[in-house]
Coordinates of C-alpha atoms in Angstrom, one line a residue:
X167 CA 41.9 44.7 -55.3
X168 CA 44.9 43.5 -57.3
X169 CA 44.0 40.7 -59.8
X170 CA 46.4 38.3 -61.2
X171 CA 46.2 37.5 -65.0
X172 CA 45.2 33.9 -64.2
X173 CA 42.3 35.2 -62.0
X174 CA 40.8 37.6 -64.5
X175 CA 41.6 36.0 -67.9
X176 CA 40.4 32.6 -66.8
X177 CA 36.9 33.9 -67.5
X178 CA 37.4 36.6 -70.3
X179 CA 39.3 36.9 -73.5
X180 CA 39.5 39.9 -75.8
X181 CA 39.2 37.8 -79.0
X182 CA 39.0 40.6 -81.5
X183 CA 42.4 41.9 -80.3
X184 CA 44.0 38.4 -80.1
X185 CA 47.3 38.1 -82.0
X186 CA 46.4 34.5 -82.9
X187 CA 44.9 35.3 -86.3
X188 CA 45.7 33.6 -89.6
X189 CA 45.5 36.0 -92.6
X190 CA 44.8 34.4 -96.0
X191 CA 43.9 35.8 -99.4
X192 CA 40.3 35.0 -98.9
X193 CA 39.9 36.2 -95.3
X194 CA 41.1 35.5 -91.8
X195 CA 40.6 33.0 -88.9
X196 CA 41.0 34.2 -85.3
X197 CA 40.8 31.7 -82.5
X198 CA 41.2 31.3 -78.7
X199 CA 42.0 27.6 -78.0
X200 CA 44.2 25.3 -76.0
X201 CA 47.7 24.5 -77.3
X202 CA 49.7 21.5 -76.1
X203 CA 53.0 23.4 -76.7
X204 CA 52.8 26.4 -74.3
X205 CA 55.4 28.3 -76.4
X206 CA 52.8 28.7 -79.1
X207 CA 50.7 31.2 -77.1
X208 CA 51.2 34.7 -78.2
X209 CA 50.2 36.4 -74.9
X210 CA 49.8 35.5 -71.2
X211 CA 46.1 36.5 -71.4
X212 CA 45.6 34.0 -74.2
X213 CA 47.4 31.3 -72.2
X214 CA 45.3 31.9 -69.0
X215 CA 42.0 31.6 -70.9
X216 CA 43.0 28.6 -72.9
X217 CA 44.3 26.8 -69.8
X218 CA 41.1 27.5 -68.0
X219 CA 38.8 26.0 -70.7
X220 CA 41.2 23.0 -70.9
X221 CA 41.6 22.3 -67.2
X222 CA 37.9 22.7 -66.6
X223 CA 37.2 20.3 -69.5
X224 CA 34.7 22.7 -71.0
X225 CA 34.3 20.8 -74.3
X226 CA 34.3 24.2 -76.0
X227 CA 36.7 26.5 -78.0
X228 CA 35.8 29.5 -80.2
X229 CA 37.0 31.1 -83.4
X230 CA 36.0 34.0 -85.6
X231 CA 35.9 33.4 -89.4
X232 CA 36.2 36.4 -91.7
X233 CA 35.5 35.8 -95.4
X234 CA 36.0 38.5 -98.1
X235 CA 33.4 39.0 -100.9
X236 CA 33.6 35.9 -103.1
X237 CA 36.0 34.2 -100.6
X238 CA 35.9 30.4 -99.9
X239 CA 36.8 28.4 -96.9
X240 CA 38.1 25.6 -98.9
X241 CA 36.8 22.0 -98.3
X242 CA 38.1 20.6 -95.0
X243 CA 37.1 18.4 -92.1
X244 CA 37.7 18.6 -88.4
X245 CA 39.2 15.6 -86.7
X246 CA 38.3 16.3 -83.1
X247 CA 35.1 18.4 -82.9
X248 CA 31.7 19.2 -84.1
X249 CA 31.3 22.8 -85.4
X250 CA 28.4 25.1 -84.4
X251 CA 28.4 28.4 -86.4
X252 CA 26.4 31.6 -85.9
X253 CA 26.5 34.1 -88.8
X254 CA 26.8 37.7 -87.4
X255 CA 27.3 39.4 -90.8
X256 CA 26.7 38.7 -94.5
X257 CA 25.4 35.6 -96.4
X258 CA 27.3 32.4 -96.9
X259 CA 26.8 29.2 -98.9
X260 CA 27.6 25.9 -97.1
X261 CA 28.1 22.4 -98.4
X262 CA 28.4 19.3 -96.2
X263 CA 29.4 15.8 -97.3
X264 CA 28.7 13.3 -94.6
X265 CA 30.8 10.3 -93.6
X266 CA 28.8 7.9 -95.9
X267 CA 29.7 9.9 -99.0
X268 CA 26.2 10.8 -99.9
X269 CA 25.6 13.9 -102.2
X270 CA 26.5 17.1 -100.6
X271 CA 23.8 19.0 -98.6
X272 CA 24.0 22.7 -99.7
X273 CA 22.2 25.7 -98.4
X274 CA 22.5 29.5 -97.7
X275 CA 22.9 30.9 -94.2
X276 CA 22.5 34.6 -93.3
X277 CA 22.8 36.9 -90.3
X278 CA 21.0 35.6 -87.2
X279 CA 21.0 31.9 -88.4
X280 CA 23.1 29.0 -87.2
X281 CA 24.5 25.9 -88.8
X282 CA 25.9 22.6 -87.6
X283 CA 28.8 20.6 -89.1
X284 CA 29.4 17.1 -87.6
X285 CA 32.9 15.9 -86.8
X286 CA 34.8 14.4 -89.8
X287 CA 32.3 15.7 -92.4
X288 CA 33.9 17.4 -95.4
X289 CA 32.5 20.9 -95.8
X290 CA 33.0 24.3 -97.4
X291 CA 31.8 27.9 -96.6
X292 CA 31.6 30.5 -99.4
X293 CA 30.7 34.2 -99.1
X294 CA 28.0 34.9 -101.7
X295 CA 27.0 38.3 -100.4
X296 CA 28.1 41.8 -101.4
X297 CA 30.1 42.5 -98.1
X298 CA 32.5 40.7 -95.8
X299 CA 30.9 37.7 -94.0
X300 CA 31.7 37.1 -90.3
X301 CA 30.9 33.8 -88.5
X302 CA 31.3 32.8 -84.9
X303 CA 32.5 29.2 -84.8
X304 CA 32.2 27.1 -81.6
X305 CA 34.2 23.8 -81.6
X306 CA 33.0 21.0 -79.2
X307 CA 36.4 20.4 -77.7
X308 CA 38.7 21.9 -75.1
X309 CA 41.8 20.1 -76.5
X310 CA 44.0 21.3 -79.3
X311 CA 42.2 20.7 -82.6
X312 CA 43.2 20.5 -86.2
X313 CA 41.6 20.6 -89.6
X314 CA 42.6 18.8 -92.8
X315 CA 42.2 20.9 -95.9
X316 CA 41.5 19.0 -99.1
X317 CA 44.1 20.9 -101.1
X318 CA 46.9 20.1 -98.6
X319 CA 45.9 16.5 -98.5
X320 CA 46.0 16.4 -102.3
X321 CA 49.5 17.9 -102.2
X322 CA 50.7 15.3 -99.8
X323 CA 49.4 12.3 -101.8
X324 CA 51.9 10.7 -104.2
X325 CA 51.2 11.3 -108.0
X326 CA 50.8 7.7 -108.9
X327 CA 48.2 7.1 -106.1
X328 CA 46.2 10.2 -107.3
X329 CA 46.4 9.0 -110.9
X330 CA 45.2 5.5 -110.1
X331 CA 42.4 6.9 -107.8
X332 CA 41.1 9.7 -110.0
X333 CA 41.9 8.1 -113.4
X334 CA 41.9 11.4 -115.3
X335 CA 41.9 11.4 -119.1
X336 CA 45.3 13.2 -119.1
X337 CA 46.8 10.7 -116.7
X338 CA 49.8 11.7 -114.5
X339 CA 50.3 14.9 -116.6
X340 CA 46.9 16.1 -115.5
X341 CA 47.8 15.5 -111.9
X342 CA 51.1 17.3 -112.3
X343 CA 49.3 20.4 -113.7
X344 CA 48.1 21.2 -110.2
X345 CA 50.3 23.3 -107.9
X346 CA 51.8 21.4 -105.0
X347 CA 51.9 23.3 -101.7
X348 CA 53.7 22.8 -98.4
X349 CA 50.7 24.3 -96.6
X350 CA 47.0 24.9 -97.2
X351 CA 45.6 28.2 -98.5
X352 CA 42.6 27.8 -96.0
X353 CA 40.7 30.7 -97.5
X354 CA 41.1 31.5 -101.2
X355 CA 39.8 34.2 -103.5
X356 CA 38.6 33.7 -107.1
X357 CA 39.9 35.9 -109.9
X358 CA 36.6 37.6 -110.2
X359 CA 35.2 37.9 -106.6
X360 CA 32.0 39.8 -107.6
X361 CA 30.9 37.0 -109.8
X362 CA 29.7 35.1 -106.8
X363 CA 27.1 37.8 -105.9
X364 CA 25.1 37.2 -109.1
X365 CA 25.4 33.4 -109.3
X366 CA 22.7 31.0 -108.1
X367 CA 23.9 28.3 -105.7
X368 CA 22.2 24.9 -105.4
X369 CA 19.9 24.4 -102.4
X370 CA 19.2 21.0 -101.1
X371 CA 15.7 19.8 -100.1
X372 CA 14.6 21.7 -97.0
X373 CA 14.1 18.5 -94.9
X374 CA 17.8 17.7 -95.4
X375 CA 18.9 21.3 -94.8
X376 CA 17.0 21.4 -91.5
X377 CA 19.3 18.7 -90.1
X378 CA 22.2 21.2 -90.2
X379 CA 20.5 24.6 -90.1
X380 CA 18.3 26.6 -87.7
X381 CA 16.8 30.0 -88.0
X382 CA 17.5 31.4 -84.6
X383 CA 16.3 34.8 -85.5
X384 CA 12.8 33.5 -86.0
X385 CA 12.8 31.1 -83.1
X386 CA 10.6 31.1 -80.0
X387 CA 11.9 33.5 -77.4
X388 CA 11.8 33.3 -73.6
X389 CA 11.1 36.8 -72.2
X390 CA 12.3 37.8 -68.7
X391 CA 12.5 41.1 -66.8
X392 CA 14.6 43.3 -69.2
X393 CA 16.1 40.3 -71.0
X394 CA 15.2 37.7 -73.6
X395 CA 16.8 34.5 -74.9
X396 CA 16.3 32.1 -77.8
X397 CA 17.8 28.6 -78.1
X398 CA 18.6 25.9 -80.7
X399 CA 18.5 22.7 -78.7
X400 CA 16.7 19.5 -78.2
X401 CA 13.3 19.4 -76.5
X402 CA 11.4 16.3 -75.5
X403 CA 8.2 18.4 -75.5
X404 CA 7.8 19.8 -79.0
X405 CA 4.5 21.5 -78.5
X406 CA 4.5 24.9 -80.2
X407 CA 7.9 24.4 -81.9
X408 CA 8.3 25.1 -85.6
X409 CA 9.2 22.1 -87.7
X410 CA 12.7 23.4 -88.3
X411 CA 13.4 23.3 -84.6
X412 CA 12.1 19.8 -84.2
X413 CA 14.1 18.4 -87.1
X414 CA 17.2 20.2 -86.1
X415 CA 16.9 19.2 -82.4
X416 CA 16.3 15.5 -83.3
X417 CA 19.1 15.4 -85.9
X418 CA 21.8 17.0 -83.8
X419 CA 21.0 16.0 -80.2
X420 CA 18.6 13.1 -80.1
X421 CA 20.3 9.7 -79.4
X422 CA 17.4 8.1 -81.2
X423 CA 18.3 9.7 -84.5
X424 CA 21.9 11.0 -85.1
X425 CA 23.9 10.9 -81.9
X426 CA 26.8 13.4 -82.3
X427 CA 28.7 13.2 -79.0
X428 CA 29.5 16.5 -77.3
X429 CA 27.2 18.6 -79.4
X430 CA 26.6 22.1 -78.1
X431 CA 23.5 24.2 -77.6
X432 CA 23.7 27.7 -79.2
X433 CA 21.5 30.6 -78.2
X434 CA 21.3 34.4 -78.1
X435 CA 20.9 36.4 -74.9
X436 CA 19.7 40.0 -75.2
X437 CA 19.8 42.2 -72.1
X438 CA 18.1 45.6 -72.3
X439 CA 19.8 48.8 -71.3
X440 CA 20.9 48.7 -67.6
X441 CA 19.2 45.3 -67.2
X442 CA 20.7 42.5 -65.1
X443 CA 21.0 38.8 -65.8
X444 CA 20.7 37.7 -62.2
X445 CA 23.3 35.7 -60.2
X446 CA 23.1 32.0 -61.0
X447 CA 25.2 29.0 -61.8
X448 CA 24.9 25.8 -63.9
X449 CA 25.7 22.4 -62.4
X450 CA 25.2 20.5 -65.6
X451 CA 26.8 22.6 -68.3
X452 CA 29.8 24.9 -69.1
X453 CA 28.8 28.2 -70.7
X454 CA 30.7 30.4 -73.2
X455 CA 29.5 33.6 -74.7
X456 CA 30.7 36.0 -77.4
X457 CA 29.7 39.7 -77.1
X458 CA 28.1 40.6 -80.4
X459 CA 26.9 44.1 -79.4
X460 CA 26.9 46.5 -76.5
X461 CA 28.9 46.7 -73.3
X462 CA 28.5 45.7 -69.7
X463 CA 30.0 44.0 -66.7
X464 CA 30.4 40.4 -65.7
X465 CA 30.8 39.1 -62.1
X466 CA 32.2 35.7 -61.2
X467 CA 32.3 34.5 -57.6
X468 CA 34.9 32.3 -55.9
X469 CA 35.8 33.2 -52.3
X470 CA 35.1 36.8 -53.5
X471 CA 33.4 38.3 -56.6
X472 CA 35.6 39.3 -59.5
X473 CA 33.9 41.9 -61.8
X474 CA 35.2 42.9 -65.2
X475 CA 34.1 45.0 -68.2
X476 CA 33.0 43.3 -71.4
X477 CA 32.4 44.8 -74.9
X478 CA 32.2 44.0 -78.5
X479 CA 34.4 41.0 -79.5
X480 CA 35.0 39.7 -76.0
X481 CA 34.6 36.1 -75.0
X482 CA 33.4 35.0 -71.5
X483 CA 33.6 31.6 -70.0
X484 CA 31.7 30.2 -66.9
X485 CA 32.7 26.7 -65.7
X486 CA 30.2 24.3 -64.2
X487 CA 29.1 25.4 -60.8
X488 CA 30.6 28.9 -61.0
X489 CA 28.2 31.6 -59.9
X490 CA 28.1 34.6 -62.2
X491 CA 26.0 37.5 -63.4
X492 CA 25.9 39.8 -66.4
X493 CA 24.7 43.4 -66.4
X494 CA 24.2 45.9 -69.2
X495 CA 25.9 49.2 -68.3
X496 CA 25.1 51.0 -71.7
X497 CA 22.3 52.7 -73.4
X498 CA 22.0 50.0 -76.1
X499 CA 21.1 46.3 -75.9
X500 CA 23.8 43.9 -74.7
X501 CA 23.8 40.8 -77.0
X502 CA 25.8 37.6 -76.4
X503 CA 26.0 34.5 -78.5
X504 CA 26.1 31.7 -76.0
X505 CA 27.0 28.1 -76.1
X506 CA 26.3 25.4 -73.5
X507 CA 28.0 22.0 -73.3
X508 CA 24.6 20.2 -73.2
X509 CA 21.6 19.8 -75.5
X510 CA 19.2 21.6 -73.1
X511 CA 17.2 18.4 -72.7
X512 CA 17.8 18.8 -69.0
X513 CA 16.7 22.0 -67.4
X514 CA 18.6 23.3 -64.4
X515 CA 17.8 26.7 -62.9
X516 CA 19.4 28.3 -59.8
X517 CA 18.2 31.6 -58.3
X518 CA 19.5 33.0 -55.1
X519 CA 20.5 36.2 -53.3
X520 CA 17.3 38.4 -53.0
X521 CA 15.5 37.1 -56.1
X522 CA 11.9 37.9 -57.0
X523 CA 11.5 36.0 -60.2
X524 CA 8.4 34.8 -62.1
X525 CA 9.3 31.3 -63.3
X526 CA 6.8 29.4 -65.4
X527 CA 7.6 26.0 -66.9
X528 CA 5.2 24.1 -69.2
X529 CA 5.9 20.4 -70.0
X530 CA 3.2 18.8 -72.2
X531 CA 2.5 15.6 -74.2
X532 CA 4.9 12.7 -73.4
X533 CA 7.6 14.7 -71.6
X534 CA 10.6 13.2 -69.8
X535 CA 12.2 16.3 -68.3
X536 CA 14.6 16.7 -65.4
X537 CA 13.6 20.0 -63.8
X538 CA 15.7 21.3 -60.9
X539 CA 15.1 24.7 -59.2
X540 CA 17.3 26.1 -56.4
X541 CA 16.0 29.2 -54.6
X542 CA 18.2 30.4 -51.8
X543 CA 18.7 33.4 -49.5
X544 CA 15.7 35.8 -49.3
X545 CA 13.8 34.7 -52.4
X546 CA 10.2 35.6 -53.1
X547 CA 9.8 33.8 -56.4
X548 CA 6.6 32.8 -58.1
X549 CA 7.2 29.3 -59.5
X550 CA 4.5 27.6 -61.6
X551 CA 5.0 24.2 -63.3
X552 CA 2.4 22.6 -65.6
X553 CA 2.9 19.0 -66.5
X554 CA 0.2 17.5 -68.8
X555 CA -0.6 14.4 -70.7
X556 CA 1.7 11.4 -70.1
X557 CA 4.5 13.2 -68.3
X558 CA 7.4 11.3 -66.6
X559 CA 9.2 14.3 -65.1
X560 CA 11.7 14.5 -62.3
X561 CA 10.9 17.8 -60.5
X562 CA 13.1 18.9 -57.6
X563 CA 12.8 22.3 -55.8
X564 CA 15.1 23.5 -53.1
X565 CA 14.1 26.6 -51.2
X566 CA 16.4 27.6 -48.3
X567 CA 17.1 30.6 -46.0
X568 CA 14.2 33.0 -45.5
X569 CA 12.2 32.1 -48.7
X570 CA 8.6 33.2 -49.2
X571 CA 8.0 31.6 -52.6
X572 CA 4.7 30.8 -54.2
X573 CA 5.1 27.3 -55.7
X574 CA 2.3 25.8 -57.8
X575 CA 2.5 22.5 -59.6
X576 CA -0.2 21.1 -61.9
X577 CA 0.1 17.5 -63.0
X578 CA -2.7 16.2 -65.2
X579 CA -3.7 13.2 -67.3
X580 CA -1.6 10.1 -66.7
X581 CA 1.4 11.7 -65.1
X582 CA 4.0 9.6 -63.2
X583 CA 6.2 12.5 -62.0
X584 CA 8.7 12.4 -59.2
X585 CA 8.2 15.7 -57.3
X586 CA 10.5 16.5 -54.4
X587 CA 10.4 19.9 -52.5
X588 CA 12.9 20.8 -49.8
X589 CA 12.1 23.9 -47.7
X590 CA 14.6 24.7 -45.0
X591 CA 15.5 27.5 -42.6
X592 CA 12.8 30.0 -41.9
X593 CA 10.7 29.5 -45.0
X594 CA 7.2 30.8 -45.4
X595 CA 6.3 29.3 -48.8
X596 CA 2.9 28.7 -50.3
X597 CA 3.1 25.2 -51.9
X598 CA 0.1 23.9 -53.9
X599 CA 0.1 20.7 -55.9
X600 CA -2.8 19.6 -58.2
X601 CA -2.7 16.0 -59.4
X602 CA -5.7 14.9 -61.5
X603 CA -6.8 12.1 -63.8
X604 CA -4.9 8.8 -63.4
X605 CA -1.8 10.1 -61.8
X606 CA 0.8 7.9 -60.1
X607 CA 3.1 10.7 -58.8
X608 CA 5.7 10.4 -56.1
X609 CA 5.4 13.5 -54.0
X610 CA 7.8 14.2 -51.2
X611 CA 8.1 17.4 -49.2
X612 CA 10.7 18.2 -46.6
X613 CA 10.1 21.2 -44.3
X614 CA 12.7 21.8 -41.6
X615 CA 13.9 24.4 -39.2
X616 CA 11.3 27.1 -38.3
X617 CA 9.1 26.7 -41.4
X618 CA 5.7 28.3 -41.6
X619 CA 4.7 26.9 -45.0
X620 CA 1.2 26.6 -46.4
X621 CA 1.1 23.2 -48.2
X622 CA -2.0 22.1 -50.1
X623 CA -2.3 19.0 -52.3
X624 CA -5.3 18.1 -54.4
X625 CA -5.4 14.5 -55.8
X626 CA -8.5 13.7 -57.9
X627 CA -9.9 11.0 -60.2
X628 CA -8.2 7.6 -60.0
X629 CA -4.9 8.8 -58.5
X630 CA -2.3 6.4 -57.1
X631 CA 0.1 8.9 -55.6
X632 CA 2.7 8.3 -53.0
X633 CA 2.6 11.5 -50.8
X634 CA 5.2 11.9 -48.0
X635 CA 5.7 15.0 -45.9
X636 CA 8.4 15.5 -43.4
X637 CA 8.1 18.5 -41.0
X638 CA 10.8 18.8 -38.4
X639 CA 12.3 21.3 -35.9
X640 CA 9.9 24.0 -34.8
X641 CA 7.6 24.0 -37.8
X642 CA 4.3 25.9 -38.0
X643 CA 3.0 24.5 -41.3
X644 CA -0.6 24.4 -42.6
X645 CA -0.9 21.1 -44.4
X646 CA -4.1 20.3 -46.3
X647 CA -4.6 17.3 -48.5
X648 CA -7.7 16.6 -50.6
X649 CA -8.2 13.1 -52.2
X650 CA -11.3 12.6 -54.1
X651 CA -12.9 10.1 -56.6
X652 CA -11.4 6.6 -56.7
X653 CA -8.0 7.4 -55.2
X654 CA -5.6 4.8 -53.9
X655 CA -3.0 7.1 -52.4
X656 CA -0.3 6.3 -49.8
X657 CA -0.1 9.4 -47.5
X658 CA 2.5 9.6 -44.8
X659 CA 3.3 12.5 -42.6
X660 CA 6.2 12.8 -40.2
X661 CA 6.1 15.7 -37.7
X662 CA 8.9 15.8 -35.2
X663 CA 10.6 18.1 -32.7
X664 CA 8.5 21.0 -31.4
X665 CA 6.0 21.1 -34.3
X666 CA 2.8 23.2 -34.3
X667 CA 1.3 22.1 -37.6
X668 CA -2.3 22.3 -38.7
X669 CA -3.0 19.0 -40.6
X670 CA -6.3 18.5 -42.5
X671 CA -7.0 15.6 -44.8
X672 CA -10.2 15.2 -46.8
X673 CA -10.9 11.8 -48.5
X674 CA -14.1 11.5 -50.4
X675 CA -15.9 9.3 -52.9
X676 CA -14.6 5.7 -53.1
X677 CA -11.1 6.3 -51.7
X678 CA -8.7 3.5 -50.8
X679 CA -6.0 5.5 -49.1
X680 CA -3.3 4.4 -46.6
X681 CA -2.9 7.3 -44.2
X682 CA -0.1 7.2 -41.7
X683 CA 0.8 10.1 -39.4
X684 CA 3.8 10.2 -37.0
X685 CA 4.0 13.0 -34.5
X686 CA 6.9 12.9 -32.1
X687 CA 8.9 15.0 -29.6
X688 CA 6.9 17.9 -28.1
X689 CA 4.5 18.3 -31.0
X690 CA 1.2 20.2 -30.6
X691 CA -0.5 19.5 -33.9
X692 CA -4.1 19.9 -34.9
X693 CA -5.0 16.9 -36.9
X694 CA -8.4 16.6 -38.7
X695 CA -9.4 13.9 -41.1
X696 CA -12.7 13.8 -43.0
X697 CA -13.6 10.6 -44.8
X698 CA -16.9 10.5 -46.7
X699 CA -18.8 8.5 -49.2
X700 CA -17.7 4.9 -49.4
X701 CA -14.1 5.3 -48.3
X702 CA -12.0 2.2 -47.3
X703 CA -9.0 4.0 -45.7
X704 CA -6.4 2.6 -43.4
X705 CA -5.6 5.4 -40.9
X706 CA -2.8 5.1 -38.4
X707 CA -1.6 7.8 -36.1
X708 CA 1.5 7.5 -33.9
X709 CA 1.9 10.1 -31.2
X710 CA 5.0 9.8 -29.0
X711 CA 7.1 11.7 -26.5
X712 CA 5.2 14.6 -24.9
X713 CA 2.7 15.3 -27.6
X714 CA -0.4 17.6 -27.1
X715 CA -2.1 16.9 -30.4
X716 CA -5.8 17.5 -31.1
X717 CA -7.0 14.6 -33.3
X718 CA -10.4 14.4 -34.9
X719 CA -11.7 11.8 -37.4
X720 CA -15.1 12.3 -39.1
X721 CA -16.7 9.4 -40.8
X722 CA -19.6 9.5 -43.2
X723 CA -20.6 6.4 -45.2
X724 CA -17.1 5.1 -44.8
X725 CA -15.5 1.8 -43.7
X726 CA -12.2 2.9 -42.2
X727 CA -9.7 1.0 -40.1
X728 CA -8.3 3.4 -37.5
X729 CA -5.2 2.8 -35.2
X730 CA -4.2 5.5 -32.7
X731 CA -1.2 4.7 -30.6
X732 CA 0.4 6.9 -27.9
X733 CA 3.5 6.7 -25.9

């Protein structure tokens, strides 16, 4: 298949070979970014990639910063973007002066660690190691961006203004002793570069440093089949996180603390030899990755799948909603430094095309997560979600086209979750939901088109859940609901169009449930309801249009109101 430049290079850029590199006495700066003047692009490949990230409004650009031993990225500030940096080699010393002019926050950063520099904050980066330092810089903009270097701004300011502002003892003669330049040095080198290796550099209080620094190398890792990933983002649920992760997440991402618009989430993805990062896509974030080590292939799907090789120094970009996969084709680990255009407060996961994943999500202690899972086309996933202690989650699961997933959801202790599950087109899922201890969940399940799901819901101990199940179009579901101990649930079941469901409901021990069942259009359901021990249920069953249901209601020490209407 013949690929056009704009087809392939919309998703990949060979950054380390890019001609767009600035060479300075203290190092170099190599970028792939959008330019408003198209004549400033140095290759058609660069133009295609930059146009792609701009037209898709990715909110991301990327640069590589090389600093020689003792070299200094002179104090500067960025006018359009926040900066997220990942040190891939060496040790650097960073200083940041915020917009309020407080004393600089200074700290060291070494390989595997990341740093954050807010928009318009004056900062510097100095190599204090004994070898060249290399830093991957992500800028939170897809537009053309500029930096102001303090030496160049100094050179542009009139002498009398500088004299009156700084008030040096030598007056205007002192100001004139500085060299005036028509452009910035950007990266300079001291007369004795090795002196920086032995010097001690000031370190700010650790609680201040953590607002701008995160040790990703020591972070909690998520392990998958032949792959692992670690993230520096914001999490509502901070259980198990180290203090550095909590402070960094709140400082950079939380709107309650320091809201920096368009901040990115940085992370590392490691794929073991010949491993595959399965086909997926993101509907709430753009994704960009820099290949730090190894080699492999990336596939991106439009009307057809485009596959291309990647290796050390390459940059890949996946727009929102673009299905893609990454596979390791070498005998060493494939490592990518990835950036997402969200804070990771929202979780969106999509698996499809013959997936057999084990997916486990824990949300604990005052969580407000949005969790969405899509499983499509011959999936046999094991999906388990635990929500505990005052959770207010929105959980949505879509399973479509010949799925045989095991889905289990545990909601415990004062949960008010919204749980919605859609199962369509020849699904044979096992769905189990446990809601316990003062839950007020909204649970809605849609099963349509030749489903044979096993659906079991347990609600216990002072629950006030709204449970609604829709089964339509030739369903053969087994539906079992247990409500026990002081429940006040609203339970509604709709079964329509050639349904052959087995429906069993157990209500026990002081329940005040409203149970309504609609069975319509050639349904042959088996409906059994057990109400025991001081129940005050309202039970209504509507059966209409050629139904052949078997209905049985068993009372024991209950005061129920029963309505059964047929048509």
